[in-house]
């Protein structure tokens, strides 16, 4: 570590978010009062409650934070992590506000956290999440039009269905109860494609940037994903799906890092084989043909084209930033770079694709799930058969006019009318593409130095406009 780096101040996570906000505000000639209102956190609910744990009573610390209520409901995940604290949840809720704005999702930003190791047995998880939900209900902090939780670090479909069940039982007759939480199993009102949504969105975002000739030339890289050397930190839901889609597109996953250590193989990993190994051995280490790296964070410093932190915040900081050799950093996690690391890496010329754009696929598909729940109908249900019949009539006419037969293979493609999963993928891809071009546009038009500040500026612009129209409630 150089002396200069040591001198850098250490900011809290929320302070980092605020600093980025301030940098971006300088590009926008906006009313200071409204900017302040956008930046501050609207509401923090801190909860302590007791849980019977074997023969002792444990006091659990938990939070739900609504950073912005400029659009309702507020939206954001709930995490289980031993490091949960108020500053972290506020910062994550703020990132949700900006994320939703960037991808044009009409929600405010929120986040929840329960301070606990996610590896606790299911029976305690269930007790915890049900109690937490009832605390949120008591204070009117959850509901289809109020605040809608979703999965985050350490939580998934199972926890979401416990939330739903608790909510329904305490809100009898609420016709929109299903929309009180997203990321549910399909059988409980979930939407197809939600599980892989964040990873798929990360993939779409990386693909967009890798298709830009000028950017790739500047980094000395070829256009496209094929052959790009990738390192992924975190093999949870987001990391795994990101790795899967990149692998299927010809990228080479050269290193994978988990809590217990990392594995490295310059020839690349087949991600499904690694996942099977992980399931069997409860560890990614000792994977055949790979080199073990005991200190997992060292894997981030290996030379590669794309480094994808996909776990928790602050993993790249003033201590290790200088040693990062990746040409592109794709932020699948929320806040993986501290502000100091961001500055060091920008100086080095690293291309950073910011979290508030790149990992917005999760909340985008949560929005599709919420729409499905409040409309009480599966996406595509009304028009699917109609389209199939119309397509059938079109190719009957083509065959009649041309006097030629269309092959069975082509007929099957033409006949196909979108299912829910097709619509979700299409909506997600469209969202990630549109927002990417909006980002590039504001970056160029306002002459902003990097994508993160451009992303904040885009978010502020959109939220500001909604305040302009709404006015401020007196
Ligand atoms: N936890 C995810 C995120 O940080 C998803 C939030 C949601 O779907 O509401 O973006």
Short mmCIF file of C-alpha atoms and ligand atoms in Angstrom, two decimals:
data_model
loop_
_atom_site.label_atom_id
_atom_site.label_comp_id
_atom_site.label_asym_id
_atom_site.label_seq_id
_atom_site.Cartn_x
_atom_site.Cartn_y
_atom_site.Cartn_z
CA UNK A 1 0.00 0.00 0.00
CA UNK A 2 1.40 3.42 -0.90
CA UNK A 3 1.56 6.25 1.65
CA UNK A 4 -0.90 8.25 -0.43
CA UNK A 5 -3.50 5.55 -0.23
CA UNK A 6 -3.16 5.31 3.53
CA UNK A 7 -3.98 8.99 3.84
CA UNK A 8 -7.31 8.63 2.02
CA UNK A 9 -10.28 9.30 4.31
CA UNK A 10 -12.63 6.41 5.07
CA UNK A 11 -16.27 7.25 4.44
CA UNK A 12 -19.32 5.33 5.60
CA UNK A 13 -21.28 3.46 2.93
CA UNK A 14 -24.10 6.04 2.90
CA UNK A 15 -21.56 8.87 2.81
CA UNK A 16 -20.09 7.29 -0.35
CA UNK A 17 -23.56 7.27 -1.93
CA UNK A 18 -24.09 10.90 -0.91
CA UNK A 19 -20.72 11.90 -2.32
CA UNK A 20 -21.57 10.38 -5.68
CA UNK A 21 -24.92 12.17 -5.54
CA UNK A 22 -23.13 15.48 -4.91
CA UNK A 23 -20.66 14.92 -7.74
CA UNK A 24 -23.55 14.22 -10.14
CA UNK A 25 -25.61 17.21 -8.88
CA UNK A 26 -22.86 19.52 -10.09
CA UNK A 27 -23.82 18.65 -13.65
CA UNK A 28 -27.46 19.63 -13.03
CA UNK A 29 -28.63 23.16 -12.42
CA UNK A 30 -31.36 22.21 -9.96
CA UNK A 31 -33.06 23.73 -6.92
CA UNK A 32 -30.90 22.99 -3.86
CA UNK A 33 -33.90 22.29 -1.61
CA UNK A 34 -35.33 19.63 -3.89
CA UNK A 35 -31.89 18.05 -4.32
CA UNK A 36 -31.59 17.86 -0.53
CA UNK A 37 -35.02 16.25 -0.28
CA UNK A 38 -34.04 13.64 -2.91
CA UNK A 39 -30.75 12.87 -1.17
CA UNK A 40 -31.89 12.46 2.45
CA UNK A 41 -33.41 9.29 3.82
CA UNK A 42 -37.17 9.59 4.49
CA UNK A 43 -37.77 6.96 7.17
CA UNK A 44 -35.79 4.48 9.26
CA UNK A 45 -37.46 1.78 11.32
CA UNK A 46 -35.13 0.00 13.72
CA UNK A 47 -36.52 -3.05 15.47
CA UNK A 48 -35.28 -5.25 18.30
CA UNK A 49 -37.26 -8.37 19.10
CA UNK A 50 -36.67 -11.57 21.07
CA UNK A 51 -36.49 -15.04 19.52
CA UNK A 52 -36.38 -18.30 21.43
CA UNK A 53 -33.31 -20.13 20.24
CA UNK A 54 -32.83 -23.63 21.67
CA UNK A 55 -32.83 -22.85 25.39
CA UNK A 56 -31.96 -19.19 25.26
CA UNK A 57 -33.61 -15.94 24.22
CA UNK A 58 -31.73 -14.04 21.52
CA UNK A 59 -32.38 -10.36 20.86
CA UNK A 60 -32.46 -9.72 17.14
CA UNK A 61 -31.57 -6.39 15.53
CA UNK A 62 -33.41 -5.56 12.30
CA UNK A 63 -34.23 -2.63 10.01
CA UNK A 64 -36.56 -1.45 7.30
CA UNK A 65 -35.57 1.80 5.65
CA UNK A 66 -37.60 3.82 3.15
CA UNK A 67 -35.13 6.15 1.52
CA UNK A 68 -37.56 7.77 -0.87
CA UNK A 69 -41.33 7.80 -1.06
CA UNK A 70 -41.51 10.04 -4.15
CA UNK A 71 -43.17 7.10 -5.87
CA UNK A 72 -45.08 4.34 -4.11
CA UNK A 73 -44.70 1.58 -3.19
CA UNK A 74 -41.13 1.69 -1.92
CA UNK A 75 -39.16 -1.30 -3.14
CA UNK A 76 -36.10 -3.17 -2.03
CA UNK A 77 -34.79 -6.49 -0.74
CA UNK A 78 -34.31 -7.88 2.75
CA UNK A 79 -30.91 -9.26 3.68
CA UNK A 80 -29.71 -11.69 6.30
CA UNK A 81 -26.16 -10.82 7.21
CA UNK A 82 -24.14 -10.65 10.44
CA UNK A 83 -22.80 -7.22 9.41
CA UNK A 84 -26.18 -5.51 8.93
CA UNK A 85 -26.21 -2.00 10.45
CA UNK A 86 -28.24 1.15 10.08
CA UNK A 87 -25.80 2.99 7.81
CA UNK A 88 -25.61 0.00 5.48
CA UNK A 89 -29.38 -0.39 5.15
CA UNK A 90 -29.84 3.35 4.54
CA UNK A 91 -27.17 3.29 1.84
CA UNK A 92 -28.72 0.24 0.18
CA UNK A 93 -32.19 1.83 0.30
CA UNK A 94 -30.77 4.96 -1.36
CA UNK A 95 -29.21 2.83 -4.10
CA UNK A 96 -32.67 1.30 -4.67
CA UNK A 97 -34.16 4.77 -5.18
CA UNK A 98 -31.60 5.61 -7.87
CA UNK A 99 -31.74 2.15 -9.42
CA UNK A 100 -35.52 2.26 -9.87
CA UNK A 101 -35.30 5.72 -11.44
CA UNK A 102 -32.58 4.68 -13.90
CA UNK A 103 -34.58 1.75 -15.24
CA UNK A 104 -37.89 3.66 -15.21
CA UNK A 105 -39.54 1.56 -12.52
CA UNK A 106 -42.22 3.65 -10.77
CA UNK A 107 -41.14 2.84 -7.20
CA UNK A 108 -39.38 4.60 -4.34
CA UNK A 109 -36.34 2.94 -2.76
CA UNK A 110 -36.22 0.90 0.44
CA UNK A 111 -34.25 -1.91 2.05
CA UNK A 112 -34.46 -4.26 4.99
CA UNK A 113 -31.87 -6.11 6.99
CA UNK A 114 -31.80 -8.67 9.79
CA UNK A 115 -28.50 -8.96 11.63
CA UNK A 116 -27.95 -12.70 11.53
CA UNK A 117 -25.78 -15.26 9.74
CA UNK A 118 -27.81 -16.59 6.77
CA UNK A 119 -26.50 -20.11 7.48
CA UNK A 120 -28.75 -20.56 10.53
CA UNK A 121 -31.22 -23.50 10.38
CA UNK A 122 -34.50 -22.98 8.50
CA UNK A 123 -36.67 -23.21 11.59
CA UNK A 124 -35.02 -20.10 13.08
CA UNK A 125 -35.13 -18.31 9.75
CA UNK A 126 -38.86 -18.89 9.58
CA UNK A 127 -39.41 -17.63 13.14
CA UNK A 128 -37.30 -14.56 12.44
CA UNK A 129 -38.85 -13.57 9.15
CA UNK A 130 -42.42 -14.11 10.36
CA UNK A 131 -41.80 -11.99 13.45
CA UNK A 132 -40.05 -9.34 11.35
CA UNK A 133 -43.01 -9.24 8.95
CA UNK A 134 -45.51 -8.82 11.77
CA UNK A 135 -43.41 -5.91 13.11
CA UNK A 136 -43.54 -4.29 9.66
CA UNK A 137 -47.32 -4.79 9.49
CA UNK A 138 -47.79 -3.16 12.91
CA UNK A 139 -46.06 0.00 11.71
CA UNK A 140 -47.61 -0.01 8.23
CA UNK A 141 -44.19 -0.63 6.64
CA UNK A 142 -45.32 -3.33 4.21
CA UNK A 143 -48.08 -3.69 1.62
CA UNK A 144 -48.70 -3.63 -2.14
CA UNK A 145 -48.99 0.16 -2.20
CA UNK A 146 -46.67 0.92 0.73
CA UNK A 147 -43.41 -1.01 0.71
CA UNK A 148 -42.66 -4.29 -1.07
CA UNK A 149 -39.70 -6.44 0.04
CA UNK A 150 -37.82 -8.92 -2.14
CA UNK A 151 -34.83 -11.28 -1.88
CA UNK A 152 -31.35 -9.92 -1.24
CA UNK A 153 -28.12 -11.31 0.20
CA UNK A 154 -28.93 -14.43 2.26
CA UNK A 155 -32.65 -14.56 1.41
CA UNK A 156 -34.65 -16.16 -1.40
CA UNK A 157 -38.00 -17.63 -2.46
CA UNK A 158 -38.54 -19.50 0.80
CA UNK A 159 -38.25 -16.38 2.96
CA UNK A 160 -40.52 -14.44 0.58
CA UNK A 161 -43.24 -17.07 0.85
CA UNK A 162 -43.08 -16.89 4.70
CA UNK A 163 -43.47 -13.10 4.43
CA UNK A 164 -46.47 -13.54 2.15
CA UNK A 165 -48.10 -16.13 4.39
CA UNK A 166 -47.69 -13.93 7.48
CA UNK A 167 -49.01 -10.90 5.62
CA UNK A 168 -52.07 -12.71 4.26
CA UNK A 169 -52.99 -14.16 7.62
CA UNK A 170 -52.82 -10.72 9.30
CA UNK A 171 -54.58 -8.86 6.45
CA UNK A 172 -57.63 -10.92 5.62
CA UNK A 173 -59.57 -9.72 2.59
CA UNK A 174 -56.71 -7.69 1.09
CA UNK A 175 -57.25 -8.43 -2.60
CA UNK A 176 -53.72 -7.21 -3.42
CA UNK A 177 -52.00 -9.17 -0.67
CA UNK A 178 -49.94 -11.19 -3.18
CA UNK A 179 -48.23 -7.97 -4.25
CA UNK A 180 -46.87 -7.28 -0.72
CA UNK A 181 -43.61 -9.06 -1.58
CA UNK A 182 -41.80 -10.14 -4.78
CA UNK A 183 -39.36 -12.92 -5.55
CA UNK A 184 -41.96 -15.49 -4.48
CA UNK A 185 -42.10 -19.05 -5.81
CA UNK A 186 -44.27 -19.35 -8.97
CA UNK A 187 -46.83 -21.36 -7.03
CA UNK A 188 -47.28 -18.44 -4.60
CA UNK A 189 -47.78 -15.76 -7.26
CA UNK A 190 -44.17 -15.35 -8.36
CA UNK A 191 -43.28 -14.54 -11.96
CA UNK A 192 -41.24 -16.76 -14.26
CA UNK A 193 -37.71 -15.43 -14.71
CA UNK A 194 -37.41 -13.58 -11.36
CA UNK A 195 -34.82 -15.95 -9.95
CA UNK A 196 -32.28 -15.38 -12.70
CA UNK A 197 -33.33 -11.74 -13.31
CA UNK A 198 -30.45 -9.91 -11.59
CA UNK A 199 -27.80 -12.14 -13.17
CA UNK A 200 -29.47 -11.90 -16.57
CA UNK A 201 -29.66 -8.12 -16.27
CA UNK A 202 -25.95 -8.02 -15.35
CA UNK A 203 -25.25 -10.13 -18.41
CA UNK A 204 -27.28 -7.83 -20.72
CA UNK A 205 -25.51 -4.77 -19.32
CA UNK A 206 -22.03 -6.26 -19.80
CA UNK A 207 -22.96 -7.40 -23.30
CA UNK A 208 -24.05 -3.86 -24.23
CA UNK A 209 -20.76 -2.35 -23.13
CA UNK A 210 -18.69 -5.08 -24.81
CA UNK A 211 -20.46 -4.32 -28.09
CA UNK A 212 -19.17 -0.74 -28.11
CA UNK A 213 -16.27 -0.59 -30.51
CA UNK A 214 -14.78 2.65 -29.23
CA UNK A 215 -14.85 1.61 -25.57
CA UNK A 216 -13.32 -1.79 -26.35
CA UNK A 217 -10.60 -0.23 -28.50
CA UNK A 218 -9.70 2.14 -25.66
CA UNK A 219 -9.27 -0.84 -23.34
CA UNK A 220 -7.34 -2.86 -25.93
CA UNK A 221 -10.12 -5.48 -26.09
CA UNK A 222 -12.00 -7.13 -28.93
CA UNK A 223 -15.69 -6.34 -29.41
CA UNK A 224 -18.11 -8.97 -28.01
CA UNK A 225 -18.16 -11.40 -25.10
CA UNK A 226 -16.49 -14.36 -26.80
CA UNK A 227 -13.15 -15.16 -25.17
CA UNK A 228 -13.34 -12.45 -22.50
CA UNK A 229 -11.58 -13.60 -19.29
CA UNK A 230 -13.91 -13.19 -16.34
CA UNK A 231 -13.51 -13.39 -12.54
CA UNK A 232 -16.58 -13.63 -10.34
CA UNK A 233 -16.67 -13.05 -6.59
CA UNK A 234 -19.70 -14.64 -4.91
CA UNK A 235 -21.59 -17.65 -6.22
CA UNK A 236 -24.99 -16.87 -4.75
CA UNK A 237 -28.04 -16.40 -6.94
CA UNK A 238 -26.66 -13.30 -8.70
CA UNK A 239 -23.08 -14.55 -9.17
CA UNK A 240 -24.16 -17.97 -10.38
CA UNK A 241 -26.64 -16.68 -12.99
CA UNK A 242 -24.24 -14.02 -14.22
CA UNK A 243 -21.56 -16.71 -14.64
CA UNK A 244 -24.02 -19.03 -16.40
CA UNK A 245 -25.15 -16.49 -19.02
CA UNK A 246 -21.60 -15.28 -19.67
CA UNK A 247 -20.31 -18.85 -19.97
CA UNK A 248 -23.08 -19.70 -22.45
CA UNK A 249 -22.02 -16.69 -24.54
CA UNK A 250 -18.43 -17.84 -24.84
CA UNK A 251 -16.76 -15.88 -22.04
CA UNK A 252 -14.08 -17.76 -20.09
CA UNK A 253 -14.61 -17.88 -16.33
CA UNK A 254 -11.00 -18.07 -15.10
CA UNK A 255 -11.55 -17.58 -11.35
CA UNK A 256 -14.36 -17.93 -8.86
CA UNK A 257 -14.18 -16.61 -5.30
CA UNK A 258 -16.30 -17.67 -2.35
CA UNK A 259 -16.14 -17.19 1.40
CA UNK A 260 -13.81 -20.20 2.00
CA UNK A 261 -11.31 -19.35 -0.76
CA UNK A 262 -11.05 -19.05 -4.52
CA UNK A 263 -10.26 -21.33 -7.47
CA UNK A 264 -8.30 -20.39 -10.55
CA UNK A 265 -7.87 -22.05 -13.92
CA UNK A 266 -6.73 -19.95 -16.91
CA UNK A 267 -8.41 -22.44 -19.26
CA UNK A 268 -11.78 -21.64 -17.69
CA UNK A 269 -14.49 -23.36 -15.64
CA UNK A 270 -17.71 -25.03 -16.64
CA UNK A 271 -19.96 -23.25 -14.16
CA UNK A 272 -22.45 -26.13 -13.74
CA UNK A 273 -19.60 -28.51 -12.83
CA UNK A 274 -18.37 -26.04 -10.21
CA UNK A 275 -21.87 -25.71 -8.78
CA UNK A 276 -22.22 -29.50 -8.50
CA UNK A 277 -18.84 -29.66 -6.76
CA UNK A 278 -19.95 -26.88 -4.40
CA UNK A 279 -23.17 -28.72 -3.54
CA UNK A 280 -21.36 -31.98 -2.86
CA UNK A 281 -18.43 -30.57 -0.87
CA UNK A 282 -19.95 -27.41 0.65
CA UNK A 283 -16.87 -25.62 -0.72
CA UNK A 284 -15.56 -24.61 -4.14
CA UNK A 285 -11.98 -25.49 -3.13
CA UNK A 286 -10.17 -28.55 -4.55
CA UNK A 287 -12.01 -28.44 -7.86
CA UNK A 288 -10.27 -30.74 -10.30
CA UNK A 289 -7.62 -29.00 -12.43
CA UNK A 290 -7.89 -25.73 -10.52
CA UNK A 291 -5.45 -23.92 -8.27
CA UNK A 292 -6.77 -23.12 -4.77
CA UNK A 293 -6.33 -19.56 -3.52
CA UNK A 294 -6.64 -19.54 0.27
CA UNK A 295 -7.06 -15.79 0.69
CA UNK A 296 -10.19 -15.35 -1.38
CA UNK A 297 -9.72 -11.61 -1.97
CA UNK A 298 -6.43 -12.31 -3.78
CA UNK A 299 -8.48 -13.73 -6.65
CA UNK A 300 -9.76 -10.24 -7.39
CA UNK A 301 -6.20 -9.16 -8.18
CA UNK A 302 -5.60 -11.71 -10.94
CA UNK A 303 -5.23 -10.25 -14.43
CA UNK A 304 -8.52 -10.49 -16.36
CA UNK A 305 -10.80 -8.59 -18.71
CA UNK A 306 -13.92 -8.41 -16.55
CA UNK A 307 -14.05 -8.57 -12.76
CA UNK A 308 -17.53 -9.10 -11.30
CA UNK A 309 -17.98 -8.58 -7.56
CA UNK A 310 -21.35 -10.26 -6.86
CA UNK A 311 -21.56 -10.47 -3.07
CA UNK A 312 -21.34 -7.67 -0.51
CA UNK A 313 -20.23 -4.04 -0.41
CA UNK A 314 -16.72 -2.58 0.10
CA UNK A 315 -14.76 -5.60 -1.20
CA UNK A 316 -12.66 -3.32 -3.38
CA UNK A 317 -11.32 -0.53 -1.21
CA UNK A 318 -8.29 1.72 -0.77
CA UNK A 319 -6.25 -1.25 0.41
CA UNK A 320 -6.56 -3.46 -2.70
CA UNK A 321 -7.78 -1.11 -5.48
CA UNK A 322 -4.31 -0.30 -6.78
CA UNK A 323 -3.58 -4.02 -7.30
CA UNK A 324 -6.76 -4.72 -9.32
CA UNK A 325 -5.76 -5.50 -12.89
CA UNK A 326 -9.19 -5.97 -14.51
CA UNK A 327 -9.98 -3.73 -17.48
CA UNK A 328 -13.71 -3.71 -16.72
CA UNK A 329 -15.37 -3.94 -13.30
CA UNK A 330 -19.01 -4.96 -13.50
CA UNK A 331 -20.81 -4.24 -10.21
CA UNK A 332 -23.29 -7.07 -9.78
CA UNK A 333 -23.30 -6.48 -6.00
CA UNK A 334 -24.53 -3.26 -4.40
CA UNK A 335 -21.68 -0.92 -3.48
CA UNK A 336 -18.73 -3.31 -4.00
CA UNK A 337 -16.30 -0.38 -4.47
CA UNK A 338 -15.68 2.25 -1.81
CA UNK A 339 -15.47 5.82 -3.06
CA UNK A 340 -11.69 5.72 -2.55
CA UNK A 341 -11.38 2.57 -4.68
CA UNK A 342 -13.64 4.11 -7.31
CA UNK A 343 -11.35 7.14 -7.57
CA UNK A 344 -8.17 5.04 -7.74
CA UNK A 345 -9.58 2.76 -10.44
CA UNK A 346 -11.02 5.59 -12.52
CA UNK A 347 -7.56 7.18 -12.51
CA UNK A 348 -6.12 3.88 -13.71
CA UNK A 349 -8.55 3.93 -16.64
CA UNK A 350 -10.65 0.96 -15.49
CA UNK A 351 -14.13 0.94 -16.98
CA UNK A 352 -16.63 0.59 -14.12
CA UNK A 353 -20.22 -0.40 -14.87
CA UNK A 354 -22.09 0.92 -11.83
CA UNK A 355 -24.41 -1.13 -9.60
CA UNK A 356 -27.36 1.27 -9.81
CA UNK A 357 -27.61 0.46 -13.50
CA UNK A 358 -26.07 -2.99 -13.80
CA UNK A 359 -27.91 -4.94 -11.11
CA UNK A 360 -31.31 -3.34 -11.73
CA UNK A 361 -32.59 -6.50 -13.46
CA UNK A 362 -33.82 -7.91 -10.15
CA UNK A 363 -36.07 -5.00 -9.31
CA UNK A 364 -37.17 -4.74 -12.94
CA UNK A 365 -38.55 -8.26 -12.89
CA UNK A 366 -39.92 -7.66 -9.37
CA UNK A 367 -41.92 -4.88 -11.01
CA UNK A 368 -43.26 -7.38 -13.56
CA UNK A 369 -44.19 -9.71 -10.69
CA UNK A 370 -45.94 -6.89 -8.82
CA UNK A 371 -47.86 -5.96 -12.00
CA UNK A 372 -48.91 -9.60 -12.38
CA UNK A 373 -50.10 -9.67 -8.76
CA UNK A 374 -52.11 -6.44 -8.82
CA UNK A 375 -53.65 -7.33 -12.19
CA UNK A 376 -54.43 -10.86 -10.99
CA UNK A 377 -53.54 -12.40 -14.34
CA UNK A 378 -50.49 -14.18 -15.75
CA UNK A 379 -48.55 -12.15 -18.33
CA UNK A 380 -49.60 -13.19 -21.83
CA UNK A 381 -52.71 -15.09 -20.73
CA UNK A 382 -55.18 -12.94 -22.69
CA UNK A 383 -53.40 -12.70 -26.03
CA UNK A 384 -51.36 -15.88 -26.43
CA UNK A 385 -53.94 -18.04 -28.24
CA UNK A 386 -55.14 -15.09 -30.30
CA UNK A 387 -51.60 -14.53 -31.60
CA UNK A 388 -51.07 -18.21 -32.34
CA UNK A 389 -54.22 -18.34 -34.47
CA UNK A 390 -53.34 -15.09 -36.21
CA UNK A 391 -49.83 -16.39 -36.99
CA UNK A 392 -51.32 -19.63 -38.29
CA UNK A 393 -53.62 -17.69 -40.65
CA UNK A 394 -50.68 -15.55 -41.86
CA UNK A 395 -48.58 -18.51 -42.94
CA UNK A 396 -51.63 -20.25 -44.49
CA UNK A 397 -52.05 -17.15 -46.66
CA UNK A 398 -48.32 -17.05 -47.49
CA UNK A 399 -48.43 -20.70 -48.58
CA UNK A 400 -51.54 -20.05 -50.68
CA UNK A 401 -50.16 -16.94 -52.41
CA UNK A 402 -46.64 -18.34 -53.00
CA UNK A 403 -47.72 -21.91 -53.77
CA UNK A 404 -44.81 -23.09 -51.57
CA UNK A 405 -44.81 -25.05 -48.30
CA UNK A 406 -43.24 -23.57 -45.14
CA UNK A 407 -41.07 -26.14 -43.32
CA UNK A 408 -42.27 -27.60 -40.00
CA UNK A 409 -39.28 -26.00 -38.26
CA UNK A 410 -40.16 -22.52 -39.54
CA UNK A 411 -43.85 -23.11 -38.80
CA UNK A 412 -43.06 -23.85 -35.17
CA UNK A 413 -41.07 -20.64 -34.83
CA UNK A 414 -43.75 -18.56 -36.55
CA UNK A 415 -46.57 -20.12 -34.58
CA UNK A 416 -44.97 -19.45 -31.22
CA UNK A 417 -46.64 -16.70 -29.27
CA UNK A 418 -44.88 -15.41 -26.16
CA UNK A 419 -45.32 -17.15 -22.80
CA UNK A 420 -44.79 -15.34 -19.52
CA UNK A 421 -41.08 -16.18 -19.53
CA UNK A 422 -40.61 -14.79 -23.07
CA UNK A 423 -42.32 -11.56 -22.06
CA UNK A 424 -40.27 -11.21 -18.89
CA UNK A 425 -36.98 -11.77 -20.75
CA UNK A 426 -38.05 -9.36 -23.48
CA UNK A 427 -39.08 -6.69 -20.95
CA UNK A 428 -35.81 -7.11 -19.06
CA UNK A 429 -33.60 -6.97 -22.15
CA UNK A 430 -35.44 -3.93 -23.45
CA UNK A 431 -35.10 -2.18 -20.07
CA UNK A 432 -31.36 -2.86 -19.77
CA UNK A 433 -30.74 -1.71 -23.36
CA UNK A 434 -32.83 1.46 -23.15
CA UNK A 435 -31.34 2.55 -19.86
CA UNK A 436 -27.85 1.86 -21.16
CA UNK A 437 -28.40 4.21 -24.08
CA UNK A 438 -29.97 6.82 -21.78
CA UNK A 439 -26.83 6.55 -19.66
CA UNK A 440 -24.49 6.98 -22.61
CA UNK A 441 -26.56 9.92 -23.80
CA UNK A 442 -26.43 11.87 -20.53
CA UNK A 443 -22.73 11.07 -20.12
CA UNK A 444 -21.97 12.52 -23.53
CA UNK A 445 -24.40 15.41 -23.50
CA UNK A 446 -23.38 16.64 -20.01
CA UNK A 447 -19.74 15.73 -20.57
CA UNK A 448 -19.60 13.55 -17.43
CA UNK A 449 -16.33 11.75 -16.69
CA UNK A 450 -17.61 8.25 -15.92
CA UNK A 451 -20.63 5.96 -16.01
CA UNK A 452 -21.30 6.02 -12.25
CA UNK A 453 -21.65 9.79 -12.10
CA UNK A 454 -23.70 9.67 -15.31
CA UNK A 455 -25.97 7.05 -13.70
CA UNK A 456 -26.48 9.22 -10.60
CA UNK A 457 -27.17 12.25 -12.82
CA UNK A 458 -29.73 10.28 -14.83
CA UNK A 459 -31.46 9.10 -11.64
CA UNK A 460 -31.51 12.60 -10.12
CA UNK A 461 -32.89 14.04 -13.35
CA UNK A 462 -35.76 11.57 -13.38
CA UNK A 463 -36.62 11.93 -9.68
CA UNK A 464 -36.35 15.70 -9.89
CA UNK A 465 -38.80 15.75 -12.79
CA UNK A 466 -41.32 13.76 -10.78
CA UNK A 467 -41.04 16.28 -7.91
CA UNK A 468 -41.50 19.12 -10.37
CA UNK A 469 -44.78 17.61 -11.49
CA UNK A 470 -46.01 16.49 -8.08
CA UNK A 471 -44.93 19.51 -6.11
CA UNK A 472 -43.98 18.88 -2.50
CA UNK A 473 -46.66 17.89 -0.02
CA UNK A 474 -46.98 20.81 2.44
N1 LIG B 1 -32.36 -7.03 -3.69
C1 LIG B 1 -32.41 -6.70 -5.07
C2 LIG B 1 -31.65 -5.42 -5.32
O1 LIG B 1 -30.81 -5.03 -4.54
C3 LIG B 1 -33.80 -6.72 -5.64
C4 LIG B 1 -34.77 -5.74 -5.04
C5 LIG B 1 -36.22 -5.94 -5.49
O2 LIG B 1 -36.50 -6.75 -6.34
O3 LIG B 1 -37.05 -5.22 -4.93
O4 LIG B 1 -31.79 -4.78 -6.33
#
